[in-house]
PDB file of C-alpha atoms in Angstrom:
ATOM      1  CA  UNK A   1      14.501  10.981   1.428  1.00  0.00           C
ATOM      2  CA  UNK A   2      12.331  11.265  -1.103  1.00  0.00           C
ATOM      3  CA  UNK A   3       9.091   9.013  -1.190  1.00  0.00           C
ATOM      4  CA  UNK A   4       7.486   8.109  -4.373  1.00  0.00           C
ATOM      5  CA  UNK A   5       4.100   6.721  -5.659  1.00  0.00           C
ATOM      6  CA  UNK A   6       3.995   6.153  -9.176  1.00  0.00           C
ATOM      7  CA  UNK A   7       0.332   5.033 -10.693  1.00  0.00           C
ATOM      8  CA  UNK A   8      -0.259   3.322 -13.910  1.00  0.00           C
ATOM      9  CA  UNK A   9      -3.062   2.192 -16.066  1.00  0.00           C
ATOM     10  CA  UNK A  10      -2.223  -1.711 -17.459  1.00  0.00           C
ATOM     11  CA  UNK A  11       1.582  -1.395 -17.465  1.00  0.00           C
ATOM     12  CA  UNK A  12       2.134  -4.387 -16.334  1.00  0.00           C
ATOM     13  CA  UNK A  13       5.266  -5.405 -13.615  1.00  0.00           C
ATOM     14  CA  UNK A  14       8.101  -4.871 -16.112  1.00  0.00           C
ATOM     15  CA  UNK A  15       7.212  -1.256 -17.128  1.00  0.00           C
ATOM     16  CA  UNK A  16       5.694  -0.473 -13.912  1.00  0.00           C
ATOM     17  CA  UNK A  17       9.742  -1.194 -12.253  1.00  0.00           C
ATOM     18  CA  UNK A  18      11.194   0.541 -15.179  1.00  0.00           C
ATOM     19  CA  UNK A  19       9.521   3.885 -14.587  1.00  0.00           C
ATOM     20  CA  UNK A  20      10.131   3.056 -10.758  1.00  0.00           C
ATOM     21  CA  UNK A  21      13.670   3.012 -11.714  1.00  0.00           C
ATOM     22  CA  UNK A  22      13.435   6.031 -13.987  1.00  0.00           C
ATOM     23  CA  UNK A  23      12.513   8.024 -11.457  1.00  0.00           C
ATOM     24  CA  UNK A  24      15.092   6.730  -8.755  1.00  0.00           C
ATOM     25  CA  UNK A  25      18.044   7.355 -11.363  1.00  0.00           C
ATOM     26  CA  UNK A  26      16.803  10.549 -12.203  1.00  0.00           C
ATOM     27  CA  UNK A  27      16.306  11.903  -8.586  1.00  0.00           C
ATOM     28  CA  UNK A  28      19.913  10.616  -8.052  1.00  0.00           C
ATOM     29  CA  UNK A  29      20.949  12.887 -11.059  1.00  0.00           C
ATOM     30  CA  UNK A  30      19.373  15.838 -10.453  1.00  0.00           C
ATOM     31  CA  UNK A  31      19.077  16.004  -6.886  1.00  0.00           C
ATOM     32  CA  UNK A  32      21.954  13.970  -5.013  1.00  0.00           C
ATOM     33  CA  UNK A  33      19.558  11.230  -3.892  1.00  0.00           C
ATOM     34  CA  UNK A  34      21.808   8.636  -2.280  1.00  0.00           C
ATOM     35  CA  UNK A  35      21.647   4.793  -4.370  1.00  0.00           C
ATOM     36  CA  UNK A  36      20.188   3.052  -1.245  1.00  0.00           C
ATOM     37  CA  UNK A  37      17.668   6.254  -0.357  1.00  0.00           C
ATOM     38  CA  UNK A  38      14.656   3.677  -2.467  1.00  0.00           C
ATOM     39  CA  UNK A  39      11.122   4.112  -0.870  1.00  0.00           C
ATOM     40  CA  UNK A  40       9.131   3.391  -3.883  1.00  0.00           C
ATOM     41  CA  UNK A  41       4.562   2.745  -4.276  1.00  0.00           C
ATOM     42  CA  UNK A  42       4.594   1.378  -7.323  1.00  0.00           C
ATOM     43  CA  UNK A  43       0.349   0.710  -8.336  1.00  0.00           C
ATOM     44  CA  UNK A  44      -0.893  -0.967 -11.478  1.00  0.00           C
ATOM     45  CA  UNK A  45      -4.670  -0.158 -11.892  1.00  0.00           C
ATOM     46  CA  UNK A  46      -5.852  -2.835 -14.000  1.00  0.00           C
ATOM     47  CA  UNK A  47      -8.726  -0.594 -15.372  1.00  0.00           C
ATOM     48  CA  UNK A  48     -11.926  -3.013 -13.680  1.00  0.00           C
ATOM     49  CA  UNK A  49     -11.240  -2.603 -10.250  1.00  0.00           C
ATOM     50  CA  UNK A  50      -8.947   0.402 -10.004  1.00  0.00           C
ATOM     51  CA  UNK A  51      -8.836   3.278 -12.906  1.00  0.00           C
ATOM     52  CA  UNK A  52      -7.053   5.956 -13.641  1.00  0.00           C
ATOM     53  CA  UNK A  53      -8.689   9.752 -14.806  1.00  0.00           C
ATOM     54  CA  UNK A  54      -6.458  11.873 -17.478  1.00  0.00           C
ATOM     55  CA  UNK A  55      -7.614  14.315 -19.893  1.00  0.00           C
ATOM     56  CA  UNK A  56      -5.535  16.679 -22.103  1.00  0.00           C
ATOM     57  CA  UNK A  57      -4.653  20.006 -20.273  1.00  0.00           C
ATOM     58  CA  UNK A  58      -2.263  22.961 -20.571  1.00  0.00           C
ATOM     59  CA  UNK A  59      -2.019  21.778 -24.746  1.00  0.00           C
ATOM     60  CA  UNK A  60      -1.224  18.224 -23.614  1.00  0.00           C
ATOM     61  CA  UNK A  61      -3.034  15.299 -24.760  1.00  0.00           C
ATOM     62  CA  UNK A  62      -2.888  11.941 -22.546  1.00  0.00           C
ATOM     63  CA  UNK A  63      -4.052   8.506 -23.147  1.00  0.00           C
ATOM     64  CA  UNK A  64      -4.179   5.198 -21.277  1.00  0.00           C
ATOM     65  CA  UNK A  65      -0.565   5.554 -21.376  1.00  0.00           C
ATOM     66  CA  UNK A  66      -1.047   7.288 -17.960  1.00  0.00           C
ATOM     67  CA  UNK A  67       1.958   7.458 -15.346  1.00  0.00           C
ATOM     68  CA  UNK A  68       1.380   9.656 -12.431  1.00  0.00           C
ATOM     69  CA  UNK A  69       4.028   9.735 -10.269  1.00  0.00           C
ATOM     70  CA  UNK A  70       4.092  11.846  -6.674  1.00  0.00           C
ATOM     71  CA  UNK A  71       7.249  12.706  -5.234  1.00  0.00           C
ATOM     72  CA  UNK A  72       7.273  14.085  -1.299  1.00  0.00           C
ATOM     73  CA  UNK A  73      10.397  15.052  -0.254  1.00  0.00           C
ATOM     74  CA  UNK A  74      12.378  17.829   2.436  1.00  0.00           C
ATOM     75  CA  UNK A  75      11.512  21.549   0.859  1.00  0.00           C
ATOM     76  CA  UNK A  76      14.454  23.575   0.078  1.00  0.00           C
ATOM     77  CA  UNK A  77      15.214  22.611  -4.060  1.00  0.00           C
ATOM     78  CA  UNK A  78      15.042  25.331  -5.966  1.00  0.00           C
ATOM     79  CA  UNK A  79      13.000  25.763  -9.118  1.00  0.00           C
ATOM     80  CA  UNK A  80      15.731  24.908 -11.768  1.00  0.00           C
ATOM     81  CA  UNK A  81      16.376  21.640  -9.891  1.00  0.00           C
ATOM     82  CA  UNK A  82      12.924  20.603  -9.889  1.00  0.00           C
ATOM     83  CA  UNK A  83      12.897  21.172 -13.576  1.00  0.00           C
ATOM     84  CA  UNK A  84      16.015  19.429 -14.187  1.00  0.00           C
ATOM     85  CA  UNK A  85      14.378  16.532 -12.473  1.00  0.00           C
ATOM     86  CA  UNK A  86      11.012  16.583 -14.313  1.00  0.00           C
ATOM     87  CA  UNK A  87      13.141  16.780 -17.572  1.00  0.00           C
ATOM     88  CA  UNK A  88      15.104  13.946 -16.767  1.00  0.00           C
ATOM     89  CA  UNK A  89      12.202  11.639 -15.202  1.00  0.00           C
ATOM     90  CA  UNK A  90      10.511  12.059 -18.960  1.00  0.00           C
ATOM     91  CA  UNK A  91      13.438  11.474 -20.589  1.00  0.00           C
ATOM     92  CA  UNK A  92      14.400   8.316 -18.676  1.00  0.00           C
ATOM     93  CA  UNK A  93      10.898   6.773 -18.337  1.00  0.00           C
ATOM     94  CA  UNK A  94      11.166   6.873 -22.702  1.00  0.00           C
ATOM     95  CA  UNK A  95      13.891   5.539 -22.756  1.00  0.00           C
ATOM     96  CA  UNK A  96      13.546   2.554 -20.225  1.00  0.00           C
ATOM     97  CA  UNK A  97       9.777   1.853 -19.947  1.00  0.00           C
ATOM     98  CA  UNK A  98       8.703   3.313 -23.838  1.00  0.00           C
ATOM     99  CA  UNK A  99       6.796   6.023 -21.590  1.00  0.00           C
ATOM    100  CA  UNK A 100       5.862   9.005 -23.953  1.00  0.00           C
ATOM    101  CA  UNK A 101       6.779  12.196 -22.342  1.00  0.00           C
ATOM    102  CA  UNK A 102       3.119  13.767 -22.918  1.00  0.00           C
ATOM    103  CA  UNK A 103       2.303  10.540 -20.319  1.00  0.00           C
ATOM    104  CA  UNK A 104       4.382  11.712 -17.739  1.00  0.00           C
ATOM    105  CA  UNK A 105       2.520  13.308 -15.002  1.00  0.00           C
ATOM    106  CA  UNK A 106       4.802  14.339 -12.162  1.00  0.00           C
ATOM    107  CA  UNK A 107       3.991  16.342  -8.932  1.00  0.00           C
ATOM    108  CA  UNK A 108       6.193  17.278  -5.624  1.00  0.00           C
ATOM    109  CA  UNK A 109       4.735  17.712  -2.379  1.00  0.00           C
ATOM    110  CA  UNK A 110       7.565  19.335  -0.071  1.00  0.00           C
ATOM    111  CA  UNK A 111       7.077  19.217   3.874  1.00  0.00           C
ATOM    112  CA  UNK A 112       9.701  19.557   6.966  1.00  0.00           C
ATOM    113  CA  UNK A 113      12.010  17.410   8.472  1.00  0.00           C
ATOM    114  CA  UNK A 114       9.697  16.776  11.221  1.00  0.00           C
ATOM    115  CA  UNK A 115       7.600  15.372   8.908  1.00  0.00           C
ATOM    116  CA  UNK A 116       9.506  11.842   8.978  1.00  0.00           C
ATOM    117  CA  UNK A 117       9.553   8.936  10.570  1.00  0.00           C
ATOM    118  CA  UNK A 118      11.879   6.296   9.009  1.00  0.00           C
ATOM    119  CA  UNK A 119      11.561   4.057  11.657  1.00  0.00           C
ATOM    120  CA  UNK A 120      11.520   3.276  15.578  1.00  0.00           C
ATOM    121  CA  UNK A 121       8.927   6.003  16.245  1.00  0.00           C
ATOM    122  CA  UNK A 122      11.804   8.730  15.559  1.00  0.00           C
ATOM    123  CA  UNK A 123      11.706  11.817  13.559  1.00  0.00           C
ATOM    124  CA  UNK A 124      15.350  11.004  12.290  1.00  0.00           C
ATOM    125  CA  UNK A 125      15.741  14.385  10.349  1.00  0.00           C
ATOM    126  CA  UNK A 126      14.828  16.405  13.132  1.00  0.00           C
ATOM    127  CA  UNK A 127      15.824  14.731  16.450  1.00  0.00           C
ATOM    128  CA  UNK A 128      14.638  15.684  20.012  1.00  0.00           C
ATOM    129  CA  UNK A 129      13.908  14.617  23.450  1.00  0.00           C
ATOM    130  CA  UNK A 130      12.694  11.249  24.543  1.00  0.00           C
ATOM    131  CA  UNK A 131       8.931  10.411  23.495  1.00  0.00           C
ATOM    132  CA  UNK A 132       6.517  12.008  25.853  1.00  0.00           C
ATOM    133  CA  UNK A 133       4.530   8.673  27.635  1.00  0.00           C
ATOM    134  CA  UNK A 134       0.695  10.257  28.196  1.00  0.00           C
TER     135      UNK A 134
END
């Protein structure tokens, strides 16, 4: 159950749900995410009130083009999956929101099951007793 937050700079609503939808088909792709597993953050800074900060890094140049997207998810993919899925978020956020791939920032954060709540005060992944009533 991956959870994403994808940040733009000016992108506008069309783009910003493209790359919102690159990144869903391309976690389904790579990684098995289930079609109805969508928990999407999906921010357009409109460069007045809200900003975002790139710079070129590593040999890679960025521009306003900007789209950082943060994936947290269950640990327990293995390298070559994770690489599968940054390769395919690029390739798909070209091809349906014009993103270049230089502009495609992407980070994972992995935690434990424990670490979720979908719902109902319940750690779904990781069930246990009752709550505890202090």
């Amino acid at each position: 159950m991956p959870l994403v937050r994808i940040d733009t700079l000016g992108a506008g609503r069309d783009r910003l749900d493209a790359l919102g939808r690159a990144v869903h088909d391309a976690l389904q792709e790579t990684l098995g995410i289930p079609a109805d597993d969508l928990f999407q953050i999906l921010t357009d800074h409109d460069g007045t009130t809200g900003t975002l900060r790139y710079g070129g890094y590593l040999g890679v140049d960025r521009d306003e083009g900007i789209a950082y997207i943060a994936i947290t998810m269950r640990a327990g993919r293995p390298a070559e999956r994770k690489r599968a899925l940054y390769r395919r978020i690029a390739e798909l956020a070209h091809a349906y929101a014009g993103a270049e791939p230089r502009n495609v920032f992407v980070t994972v954060t992995e935690n434990a099951s424990a670490d979720w709540s979908l719902g109902h005060g319940e750690a779904q992944y990781a069930p246990g007793p009752g709550p505890v009533i202090a």
